[in-house]
mmCIF file of C-alpha atoms in Angstrom:
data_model
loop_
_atom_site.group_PDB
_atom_site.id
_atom_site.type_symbol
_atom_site.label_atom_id
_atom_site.label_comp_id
_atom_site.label_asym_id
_atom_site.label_seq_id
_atom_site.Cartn_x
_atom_site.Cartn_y
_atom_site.Cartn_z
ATOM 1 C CA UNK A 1 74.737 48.519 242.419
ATOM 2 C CA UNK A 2 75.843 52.175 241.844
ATOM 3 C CA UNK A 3 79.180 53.120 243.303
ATOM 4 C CA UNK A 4 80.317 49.843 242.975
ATOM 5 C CA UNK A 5 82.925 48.971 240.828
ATOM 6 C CA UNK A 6 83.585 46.292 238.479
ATOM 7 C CA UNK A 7 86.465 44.938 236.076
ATOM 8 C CA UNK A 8 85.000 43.803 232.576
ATOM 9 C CA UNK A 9 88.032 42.047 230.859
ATOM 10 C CA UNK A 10 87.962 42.003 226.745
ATOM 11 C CA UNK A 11 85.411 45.082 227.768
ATOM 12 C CA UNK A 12 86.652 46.838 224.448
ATOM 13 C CA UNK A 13 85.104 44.057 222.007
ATOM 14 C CA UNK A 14 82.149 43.700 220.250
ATOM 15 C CA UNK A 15 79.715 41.960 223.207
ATOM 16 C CA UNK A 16 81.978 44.119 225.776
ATOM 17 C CA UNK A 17 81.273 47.562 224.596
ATOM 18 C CA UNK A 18 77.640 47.055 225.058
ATOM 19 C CA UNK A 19 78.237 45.833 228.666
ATOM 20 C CA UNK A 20 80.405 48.645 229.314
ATOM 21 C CA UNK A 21 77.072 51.447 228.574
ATOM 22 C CA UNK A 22 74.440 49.051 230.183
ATOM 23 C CA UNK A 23 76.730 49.071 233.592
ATOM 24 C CA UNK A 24 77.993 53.134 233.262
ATOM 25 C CA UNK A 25 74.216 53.552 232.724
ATOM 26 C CA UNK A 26 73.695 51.429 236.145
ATOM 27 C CA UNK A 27 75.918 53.585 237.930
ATOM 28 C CA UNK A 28 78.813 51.106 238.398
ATOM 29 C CA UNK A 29 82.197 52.234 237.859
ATOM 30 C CA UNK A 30 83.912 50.227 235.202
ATOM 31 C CA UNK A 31 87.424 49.406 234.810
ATOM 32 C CA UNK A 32 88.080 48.464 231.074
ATOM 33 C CA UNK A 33 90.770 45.512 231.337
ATOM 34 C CA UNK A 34 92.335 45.150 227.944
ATOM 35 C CA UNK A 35 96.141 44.714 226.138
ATOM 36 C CA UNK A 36 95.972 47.987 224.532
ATOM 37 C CA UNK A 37 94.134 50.842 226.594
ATOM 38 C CA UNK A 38 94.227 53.342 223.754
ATOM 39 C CA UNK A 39 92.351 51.229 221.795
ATOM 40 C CA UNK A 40 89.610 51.494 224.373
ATOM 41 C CA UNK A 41 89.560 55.098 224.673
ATOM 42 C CA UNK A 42 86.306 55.408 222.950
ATOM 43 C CA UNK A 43 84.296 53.855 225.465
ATOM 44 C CA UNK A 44 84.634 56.699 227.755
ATOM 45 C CA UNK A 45 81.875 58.382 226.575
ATOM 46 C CA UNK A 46 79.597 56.155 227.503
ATOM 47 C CA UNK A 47 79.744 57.351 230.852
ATOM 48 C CA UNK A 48 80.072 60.138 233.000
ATOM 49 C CA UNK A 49 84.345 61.964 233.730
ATOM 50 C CA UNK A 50 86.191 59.038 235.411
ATOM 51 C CA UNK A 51 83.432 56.275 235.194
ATOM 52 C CA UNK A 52 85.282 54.125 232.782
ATOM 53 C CA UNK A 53 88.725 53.587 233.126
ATOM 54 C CA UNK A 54 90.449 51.600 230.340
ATOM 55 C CA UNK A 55 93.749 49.724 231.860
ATOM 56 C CA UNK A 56 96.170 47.605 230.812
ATOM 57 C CA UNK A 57 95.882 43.684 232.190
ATOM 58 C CA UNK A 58 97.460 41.607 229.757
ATOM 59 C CA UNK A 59 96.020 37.620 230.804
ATOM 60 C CA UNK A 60 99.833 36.243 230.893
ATOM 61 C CA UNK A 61 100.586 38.608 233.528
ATOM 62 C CA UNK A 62 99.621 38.297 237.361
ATOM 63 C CA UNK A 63 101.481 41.916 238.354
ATOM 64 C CA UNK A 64 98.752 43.259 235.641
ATOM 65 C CA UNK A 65 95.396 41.081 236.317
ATOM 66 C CA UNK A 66 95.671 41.460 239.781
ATOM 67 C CA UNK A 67 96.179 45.334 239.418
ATOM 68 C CA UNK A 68 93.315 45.472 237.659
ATOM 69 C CA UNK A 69 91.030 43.475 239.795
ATOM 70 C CA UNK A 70 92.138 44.801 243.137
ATOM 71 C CA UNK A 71 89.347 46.912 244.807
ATOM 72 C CA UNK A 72 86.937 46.039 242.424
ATOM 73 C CA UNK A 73 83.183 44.546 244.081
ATOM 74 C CA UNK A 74 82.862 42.312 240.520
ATOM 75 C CA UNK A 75 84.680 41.026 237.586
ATOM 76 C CA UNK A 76 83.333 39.909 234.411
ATOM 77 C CA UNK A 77 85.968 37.827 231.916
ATOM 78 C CA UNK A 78 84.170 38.435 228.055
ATOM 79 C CA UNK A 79 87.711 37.381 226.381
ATOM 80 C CA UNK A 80 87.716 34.992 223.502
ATOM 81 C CA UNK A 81 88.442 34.659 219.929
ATOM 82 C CA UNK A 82 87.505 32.313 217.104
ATOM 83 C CA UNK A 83 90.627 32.228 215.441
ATOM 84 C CA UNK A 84 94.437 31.850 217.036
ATOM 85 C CA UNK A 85 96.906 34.076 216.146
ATOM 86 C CA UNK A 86 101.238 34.317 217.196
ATOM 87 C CA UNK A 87 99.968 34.357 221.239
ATOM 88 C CA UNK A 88 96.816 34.688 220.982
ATOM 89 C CA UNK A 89 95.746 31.126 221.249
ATOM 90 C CA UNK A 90 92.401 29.477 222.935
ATOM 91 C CA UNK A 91 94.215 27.834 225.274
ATOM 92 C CA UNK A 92 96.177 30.928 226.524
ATOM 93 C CA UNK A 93 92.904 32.903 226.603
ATOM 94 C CA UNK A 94 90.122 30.951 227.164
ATOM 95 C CA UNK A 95 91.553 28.332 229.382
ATOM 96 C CA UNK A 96 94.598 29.492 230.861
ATOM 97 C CA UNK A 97 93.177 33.849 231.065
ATOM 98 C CA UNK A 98 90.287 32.789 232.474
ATOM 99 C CA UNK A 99 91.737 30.564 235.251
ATOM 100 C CA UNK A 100 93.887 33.203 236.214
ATOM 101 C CA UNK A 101 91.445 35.933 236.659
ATOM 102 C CA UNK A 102 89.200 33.321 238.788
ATOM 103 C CA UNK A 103 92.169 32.778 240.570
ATOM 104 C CA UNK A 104 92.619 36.966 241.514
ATOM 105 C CA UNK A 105 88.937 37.380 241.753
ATOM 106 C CA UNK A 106 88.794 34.840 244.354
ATOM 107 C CA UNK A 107 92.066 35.845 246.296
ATOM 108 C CA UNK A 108 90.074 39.502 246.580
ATOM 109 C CA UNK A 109 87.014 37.496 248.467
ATOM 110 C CA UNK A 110 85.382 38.335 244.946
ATOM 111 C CA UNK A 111 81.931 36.225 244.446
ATOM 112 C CA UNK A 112 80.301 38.212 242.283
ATOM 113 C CA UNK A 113 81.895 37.044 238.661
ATOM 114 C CA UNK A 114 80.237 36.644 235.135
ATOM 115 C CA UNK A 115 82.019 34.037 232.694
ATOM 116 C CA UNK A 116 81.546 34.594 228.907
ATOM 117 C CA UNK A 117 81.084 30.935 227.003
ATOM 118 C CA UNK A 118 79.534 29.755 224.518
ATOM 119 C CA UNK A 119 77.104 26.936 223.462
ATOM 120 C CA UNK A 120 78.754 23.888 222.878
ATOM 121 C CA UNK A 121 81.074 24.281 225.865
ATOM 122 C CA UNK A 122 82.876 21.177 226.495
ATOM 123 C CA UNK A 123 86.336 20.194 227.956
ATOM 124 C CA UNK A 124 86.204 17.144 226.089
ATOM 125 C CA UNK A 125 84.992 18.870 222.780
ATOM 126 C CA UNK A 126 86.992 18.389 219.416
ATOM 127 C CA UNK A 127 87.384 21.526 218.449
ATOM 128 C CA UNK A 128 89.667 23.733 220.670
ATOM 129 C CA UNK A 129 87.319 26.957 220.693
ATOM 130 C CA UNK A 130 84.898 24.371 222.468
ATOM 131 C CA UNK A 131 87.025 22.560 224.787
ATOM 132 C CA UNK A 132 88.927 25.418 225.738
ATOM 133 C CA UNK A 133 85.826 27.130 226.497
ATOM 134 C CA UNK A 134 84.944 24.176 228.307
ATOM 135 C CA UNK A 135 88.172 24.366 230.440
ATOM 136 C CA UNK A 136 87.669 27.676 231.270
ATOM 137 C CA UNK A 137 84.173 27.241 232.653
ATOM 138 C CA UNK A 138 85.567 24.339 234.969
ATOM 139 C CA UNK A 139 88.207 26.828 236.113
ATOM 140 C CA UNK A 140 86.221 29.611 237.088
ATOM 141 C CA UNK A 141 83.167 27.028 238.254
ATOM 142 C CA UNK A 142 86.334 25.510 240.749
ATOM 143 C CA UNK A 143 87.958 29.203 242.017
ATOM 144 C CA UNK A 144 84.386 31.363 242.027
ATOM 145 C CA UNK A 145 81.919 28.658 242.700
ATOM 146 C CA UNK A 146 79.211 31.356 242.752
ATOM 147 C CA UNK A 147 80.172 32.594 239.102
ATOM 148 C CA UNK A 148 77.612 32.723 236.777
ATOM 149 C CA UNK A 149 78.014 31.432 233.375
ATOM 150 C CA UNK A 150 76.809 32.549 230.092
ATOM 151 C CA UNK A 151 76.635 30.214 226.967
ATOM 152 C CA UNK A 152 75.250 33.042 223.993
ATOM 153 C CA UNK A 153 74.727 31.046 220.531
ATOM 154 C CA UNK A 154 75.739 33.509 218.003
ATOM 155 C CA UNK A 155 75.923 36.558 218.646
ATOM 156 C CA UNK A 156 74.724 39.743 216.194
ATOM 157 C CA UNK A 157 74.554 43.383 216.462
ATOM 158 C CA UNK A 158 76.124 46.226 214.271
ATOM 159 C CA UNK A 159 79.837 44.823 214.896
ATOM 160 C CA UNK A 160 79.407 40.894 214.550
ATOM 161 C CA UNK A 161 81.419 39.069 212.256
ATOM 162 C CA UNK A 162 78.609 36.912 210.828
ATOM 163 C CA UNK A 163 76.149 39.126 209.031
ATOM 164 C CA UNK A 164 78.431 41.335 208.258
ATOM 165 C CA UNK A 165 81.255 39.094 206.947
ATOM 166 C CA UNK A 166 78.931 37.464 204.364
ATOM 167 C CA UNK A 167 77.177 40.775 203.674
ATOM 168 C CA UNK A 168 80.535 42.382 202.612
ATOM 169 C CA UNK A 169 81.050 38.707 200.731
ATOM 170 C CA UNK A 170 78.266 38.703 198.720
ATOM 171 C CA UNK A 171 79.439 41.956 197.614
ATOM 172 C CA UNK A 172 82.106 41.243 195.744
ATOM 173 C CA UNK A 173 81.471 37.471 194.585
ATOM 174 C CA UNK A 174 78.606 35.833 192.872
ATOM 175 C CA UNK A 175 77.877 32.775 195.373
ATOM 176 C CA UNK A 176 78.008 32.246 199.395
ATOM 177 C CA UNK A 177 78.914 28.819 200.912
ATOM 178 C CA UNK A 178 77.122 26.359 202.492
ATOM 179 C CA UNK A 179 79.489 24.523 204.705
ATOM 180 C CA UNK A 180 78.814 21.038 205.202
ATOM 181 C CA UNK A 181 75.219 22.062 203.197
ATOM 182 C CA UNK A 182 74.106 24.544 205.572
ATOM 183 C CA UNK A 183 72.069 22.150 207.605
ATOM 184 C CA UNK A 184 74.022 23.367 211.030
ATOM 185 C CA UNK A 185 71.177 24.951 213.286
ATOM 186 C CA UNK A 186 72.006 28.375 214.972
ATOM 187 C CA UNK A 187 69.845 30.189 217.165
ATOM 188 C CA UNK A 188 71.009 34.009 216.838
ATOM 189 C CA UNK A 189 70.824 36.164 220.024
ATOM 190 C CA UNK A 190 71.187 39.887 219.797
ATOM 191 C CA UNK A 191 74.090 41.536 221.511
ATOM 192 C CA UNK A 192 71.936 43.802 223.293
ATOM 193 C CA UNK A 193 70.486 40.468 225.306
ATOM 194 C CA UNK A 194 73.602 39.601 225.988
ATOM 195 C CA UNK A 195 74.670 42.561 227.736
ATOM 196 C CA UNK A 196 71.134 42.727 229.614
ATOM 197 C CA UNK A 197 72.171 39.239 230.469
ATOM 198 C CA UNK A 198 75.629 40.134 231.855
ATOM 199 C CA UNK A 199 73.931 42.746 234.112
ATOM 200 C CA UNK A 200 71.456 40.615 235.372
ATOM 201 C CA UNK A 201 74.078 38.206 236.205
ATOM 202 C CA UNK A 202 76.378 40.958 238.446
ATOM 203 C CA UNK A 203 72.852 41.999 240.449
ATOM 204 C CA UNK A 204 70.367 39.078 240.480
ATOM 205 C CA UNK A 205 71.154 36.973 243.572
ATOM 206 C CA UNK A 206 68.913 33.935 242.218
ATOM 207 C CA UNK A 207 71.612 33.874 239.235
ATOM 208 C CA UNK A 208 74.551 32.703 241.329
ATOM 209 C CA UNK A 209 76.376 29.641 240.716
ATOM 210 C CA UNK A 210 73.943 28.607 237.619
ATOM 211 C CA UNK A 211 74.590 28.618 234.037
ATOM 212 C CA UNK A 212 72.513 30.141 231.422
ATOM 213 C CA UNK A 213 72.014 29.081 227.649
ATOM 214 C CA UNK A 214 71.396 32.459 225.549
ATOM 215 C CA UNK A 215 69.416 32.155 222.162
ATOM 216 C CA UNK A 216 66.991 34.028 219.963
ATOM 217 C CA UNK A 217 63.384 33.402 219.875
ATOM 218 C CA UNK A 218 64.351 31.634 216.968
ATOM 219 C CA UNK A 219 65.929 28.985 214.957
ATOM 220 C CA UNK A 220 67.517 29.342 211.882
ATOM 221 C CA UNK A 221 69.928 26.858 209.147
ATOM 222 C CA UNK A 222 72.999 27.816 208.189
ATOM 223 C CA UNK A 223 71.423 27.925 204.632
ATOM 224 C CA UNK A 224 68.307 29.797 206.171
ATOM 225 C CA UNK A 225 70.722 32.497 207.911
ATOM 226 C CA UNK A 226 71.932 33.108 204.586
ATOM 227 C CA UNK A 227 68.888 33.603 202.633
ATOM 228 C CA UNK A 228 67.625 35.994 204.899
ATOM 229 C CA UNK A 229 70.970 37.692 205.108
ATOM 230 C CA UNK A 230 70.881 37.942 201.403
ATOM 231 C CA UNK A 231 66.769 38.954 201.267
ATOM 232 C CA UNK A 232 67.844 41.953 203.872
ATOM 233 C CA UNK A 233 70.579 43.339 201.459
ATOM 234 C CA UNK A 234 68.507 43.130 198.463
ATOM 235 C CA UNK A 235 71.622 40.473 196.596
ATOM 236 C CA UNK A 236 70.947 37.626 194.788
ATOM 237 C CA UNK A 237 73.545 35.108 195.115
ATOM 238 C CA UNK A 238 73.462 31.147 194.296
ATOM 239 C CA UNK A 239 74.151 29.418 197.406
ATOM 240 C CA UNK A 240 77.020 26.920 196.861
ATOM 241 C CA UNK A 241 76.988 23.626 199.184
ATOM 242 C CA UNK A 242 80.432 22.982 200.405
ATOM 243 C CA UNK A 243 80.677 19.037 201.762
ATOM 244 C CA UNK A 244 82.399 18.732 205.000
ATOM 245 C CA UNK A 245 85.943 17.215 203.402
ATOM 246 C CA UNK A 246 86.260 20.056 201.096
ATOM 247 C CA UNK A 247 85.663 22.637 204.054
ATOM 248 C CA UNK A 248 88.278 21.128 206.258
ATOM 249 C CA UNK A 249 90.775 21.396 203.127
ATOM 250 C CA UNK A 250 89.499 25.148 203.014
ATOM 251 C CA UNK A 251 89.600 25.676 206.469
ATOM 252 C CA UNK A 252 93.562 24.612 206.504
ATOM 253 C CA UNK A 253 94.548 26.894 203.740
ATOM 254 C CA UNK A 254 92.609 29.763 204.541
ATOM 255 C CA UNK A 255 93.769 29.750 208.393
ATOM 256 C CA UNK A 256 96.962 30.787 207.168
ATOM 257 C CA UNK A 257 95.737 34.546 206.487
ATOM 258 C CA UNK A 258 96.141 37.197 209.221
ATOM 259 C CA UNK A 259 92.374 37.604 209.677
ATOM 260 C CA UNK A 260 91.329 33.906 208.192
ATOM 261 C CA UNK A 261 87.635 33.976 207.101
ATOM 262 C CA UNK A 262 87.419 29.944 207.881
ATOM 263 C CA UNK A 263 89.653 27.659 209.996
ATOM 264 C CA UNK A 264 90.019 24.283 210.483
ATOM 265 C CA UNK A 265 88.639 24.389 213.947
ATOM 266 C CA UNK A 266 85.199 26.325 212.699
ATOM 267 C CA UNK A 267 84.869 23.574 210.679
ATOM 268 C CA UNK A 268 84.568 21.170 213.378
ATOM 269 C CA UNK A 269 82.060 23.716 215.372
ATOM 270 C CA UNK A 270 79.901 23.814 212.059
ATOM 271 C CA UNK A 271 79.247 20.154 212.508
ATOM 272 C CA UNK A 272 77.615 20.514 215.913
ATOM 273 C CA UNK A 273 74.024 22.313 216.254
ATOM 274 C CA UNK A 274 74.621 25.426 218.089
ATOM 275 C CA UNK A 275 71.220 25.843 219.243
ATOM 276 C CA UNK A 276 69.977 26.343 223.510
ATOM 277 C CA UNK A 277 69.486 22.425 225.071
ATOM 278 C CA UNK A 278 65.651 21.820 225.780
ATOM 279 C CA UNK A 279 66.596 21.865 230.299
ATOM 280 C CA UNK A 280 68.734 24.696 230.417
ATOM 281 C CA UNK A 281 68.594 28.039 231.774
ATOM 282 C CA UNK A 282 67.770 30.821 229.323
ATOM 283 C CA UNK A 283 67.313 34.587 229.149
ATOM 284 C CA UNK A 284 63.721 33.950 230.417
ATOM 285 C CA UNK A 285 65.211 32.910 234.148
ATOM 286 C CA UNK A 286 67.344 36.296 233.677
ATOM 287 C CA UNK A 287 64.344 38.468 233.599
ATOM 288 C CA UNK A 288 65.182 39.127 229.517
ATOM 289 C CA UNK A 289 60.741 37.521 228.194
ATOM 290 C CA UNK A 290 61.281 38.986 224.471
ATOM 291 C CA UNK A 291 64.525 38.987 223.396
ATOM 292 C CA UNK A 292 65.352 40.715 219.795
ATOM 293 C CA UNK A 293 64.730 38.842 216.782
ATOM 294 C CA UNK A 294 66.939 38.784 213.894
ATOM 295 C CA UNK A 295 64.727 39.987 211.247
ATOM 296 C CA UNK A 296 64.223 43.092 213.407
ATOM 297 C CA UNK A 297 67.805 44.034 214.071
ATOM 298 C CA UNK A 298 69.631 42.967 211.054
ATOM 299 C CA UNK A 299 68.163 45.532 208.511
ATOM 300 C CA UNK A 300 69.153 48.292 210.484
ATOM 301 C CA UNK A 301 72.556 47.748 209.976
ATOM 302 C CA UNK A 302 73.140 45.967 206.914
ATOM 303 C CA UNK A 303 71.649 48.344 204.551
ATOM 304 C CA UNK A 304 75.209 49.861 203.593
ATOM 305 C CA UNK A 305 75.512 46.593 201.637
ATOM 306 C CA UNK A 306 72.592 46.939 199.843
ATOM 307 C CA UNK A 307 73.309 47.621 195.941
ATOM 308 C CA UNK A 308 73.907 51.823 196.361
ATOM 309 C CA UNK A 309 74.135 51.581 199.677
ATOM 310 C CA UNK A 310 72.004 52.423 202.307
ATOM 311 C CA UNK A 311 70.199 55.617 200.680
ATOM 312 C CA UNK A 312 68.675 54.238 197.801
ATOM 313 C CA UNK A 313 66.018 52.120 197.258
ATOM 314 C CA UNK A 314 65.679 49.668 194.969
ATOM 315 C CA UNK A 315 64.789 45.871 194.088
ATOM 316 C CA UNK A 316 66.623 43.000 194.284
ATOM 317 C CA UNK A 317 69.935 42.671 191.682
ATOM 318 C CA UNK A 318 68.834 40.777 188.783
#
C-alpha cells in the first residue's frame, strides 16, 4: 500500500498512535484527523517530512470530515471514550461520528474502512458505551458494507488506563476494589495487536466486510487482573469486594469528577464478561498466531510504580 493515503480519525490516542507508526512504517501517508492538531504534533516523527499530517476534523462538522477524507484511498474511525464529558458524549461520537464519516467515506467511492469497537457491541445493550458502539457498527456496516470491524477486549500498552490507573491507585491507598467481586472475565489484548490488526484490515482483501473479536491468549478475573497487577509492582494491597449496588452508588458520585475513575455506565459493562465469543473471528484469521501476553508486556512499563521506582530492586512491601 505505499503511496497511498489514509485518514485515521482519533489517530492521536492511545490505540491510534500505534497505528499511526505501523502505517508511516508501511509507507502510507497518514492524515491525523483530530479536534486539536497541536496536540498531535508529536506523531510526526514517526515518519518521514510530510508523511503524517495532523488536521483538524471535528465529528459535528461535515465542512471538516469531509476535508479530511477527501483524496484519501482509506479511512480508519478509532474514536471513542469511556466516559462523557460537556459534548463529548457516546452518542455524539460513537454513534452519530461514526455514521458521518461512513457517510463521507462512502460519498468518496471509499471501500476500504476499519471501524474501532469493542466486545460487547450491541445496539440494544444497557449501557450506552455498548449500544452506542453497537449503533455505530450498524452505521458504518449500512454506508461501507465492505468495512471491517474490530471488537479489541481491553486494551494495554504503556498508555492504557487500566494497569496504569490501579498501579498509580495502589500507590497511594491501602486496598483496590473488586467491583461486583471481581468475577467479570477480561481477556487483555496488547495494543501492539491491535494496531497489527488495523493494518491487516486496510491491506488483507479476505478481511472485507467481516468482523473480528480481538483478545489475549488469555483469560483473566477482574480479581485475577489485579493480583497480577499488584505481583508486577511489587505492592501488597487487600483486595476489597465492592457488591454491584454499592458500585452503581459509586459510579453516580464519582462520574461527577472531570476525569471520573468509575461511572455509572462502567458499572453496567462490569456485569457482562468481556471475553472473545467461541465462533468469532480473531487475530488468528488476521494473520496475528501469537499475540502478546500480559505478563510479558506489563512489567516493562509498570515498574515506575514499584516501591522506589523503577531503579531499585527490592521485595514486596510488607
Amino acid at each position: 500500500m505505499a503511496g497511498q493515503t489514509v485518514t485515521i480519525f482519533g489517530g492521536s490516542g492511545f490505540i491510534g498512535r500505534y497505528v499511526v507508526a505501523r502505517l508511516a512504517d508501511r509507507g502510507w501517508t497518514v492524515r491525523v484527523a483530530v479536534r486539536h492538531p497541536r496536540q498531535a504534533q508529536f506523531l510526526r516523527p514517526l515518519g518521514n517530512v510530510g508523511q503524517i499530517v495532523p488536521l483538524r476534523a471535528r465529528l459535528q462538522s461535515d465542512a471538516e470530515v469531509t476535508a479530511a477524507i477527501q483524496g484519501a484511498d482509506a479511512v480508519v474511525n478509532l474514536v471513542g471514550i469511556l466516559a462523557e464529558g460537556g459534548s463529548q458524549t457516546f452518542e455524539a461520537l460513537q454513534h452519530l461520528g461514526a455514521q458521518r464519516i461512513a457517510e463521507v467515506a462512502a460519498a468518496e467511492g471509499i471501500t476500504r474502512f476499519v471501524q474501532m469497537s469493542a466486545i460487547g457491541a450491541d445496539p440494544d445493550a444497557e449501557a450506552d458505551y455498548a449500544r452506542t458502539k453497537g449503533l455505530g457498527e450498524a452505521a458504518v456496516r449500512t454506508e461501507v458494507p465492505q468495512a471491517v470491524i474490530l471488537r479489541p477486549s481491553i486494551v494495554f500498552g504503556p498508555e492504557d488506563g487500566f494497569f496504569n490507573r490501579f498501579a498509580a491507585m495502589a500507590r497511594l491507598t491501602p486496598a483496590l476494589p473488586l467491583i461486583g467481586g471481581g468475577a467479570t472475565r477480561f481477556q487483555p489484548v496488547y495494543v501492539g495487536d491491535v494496531a497489527d490488526a488495523v493494518v491487516a484490515g486496510l491491506e488483507r482483501e479476505d478481511a472485507r466486510g467481516k468482523t473480528f473479536e480481538l483478545g489475549g491468549p488469555h483469560v483473566y478475573s477482574f480479581k485475577a487482573l489485579l493480583q497480577l497487577l499488584l505481583k508486577t509492582i511489587r505492592r501488597r494491597r487487600l483486595l476489597i469486594p465492592v457488591p454491584w449496588a454499592l458500585a452503581y452508588v459509586q459510579g453516580s458520585l464519582l462520574q461527577q469528577l472531570p476525569d471520573p475513575p468509575l461511572t455509572r455506565d462502567q458499572v453496567k459493562l462490569l456485569e457482562h464478561d468481556n471475553v472473545v465469543a467461541p465462533n468469532a473471528l480473531t487475530l488468528a484469521d488476521l494473520g496475528i498466531e501469537t499475540p502478546h501476553s500480559v505478563e510479558v508486556i506489563i512489567p516493562t512499563y509498570l515498574e515506575r510504580y514499584r516501591p522506589g521506582g523503577r531503579f531499585v530492586a527490592q521485595t514486596p512491601e510488607g
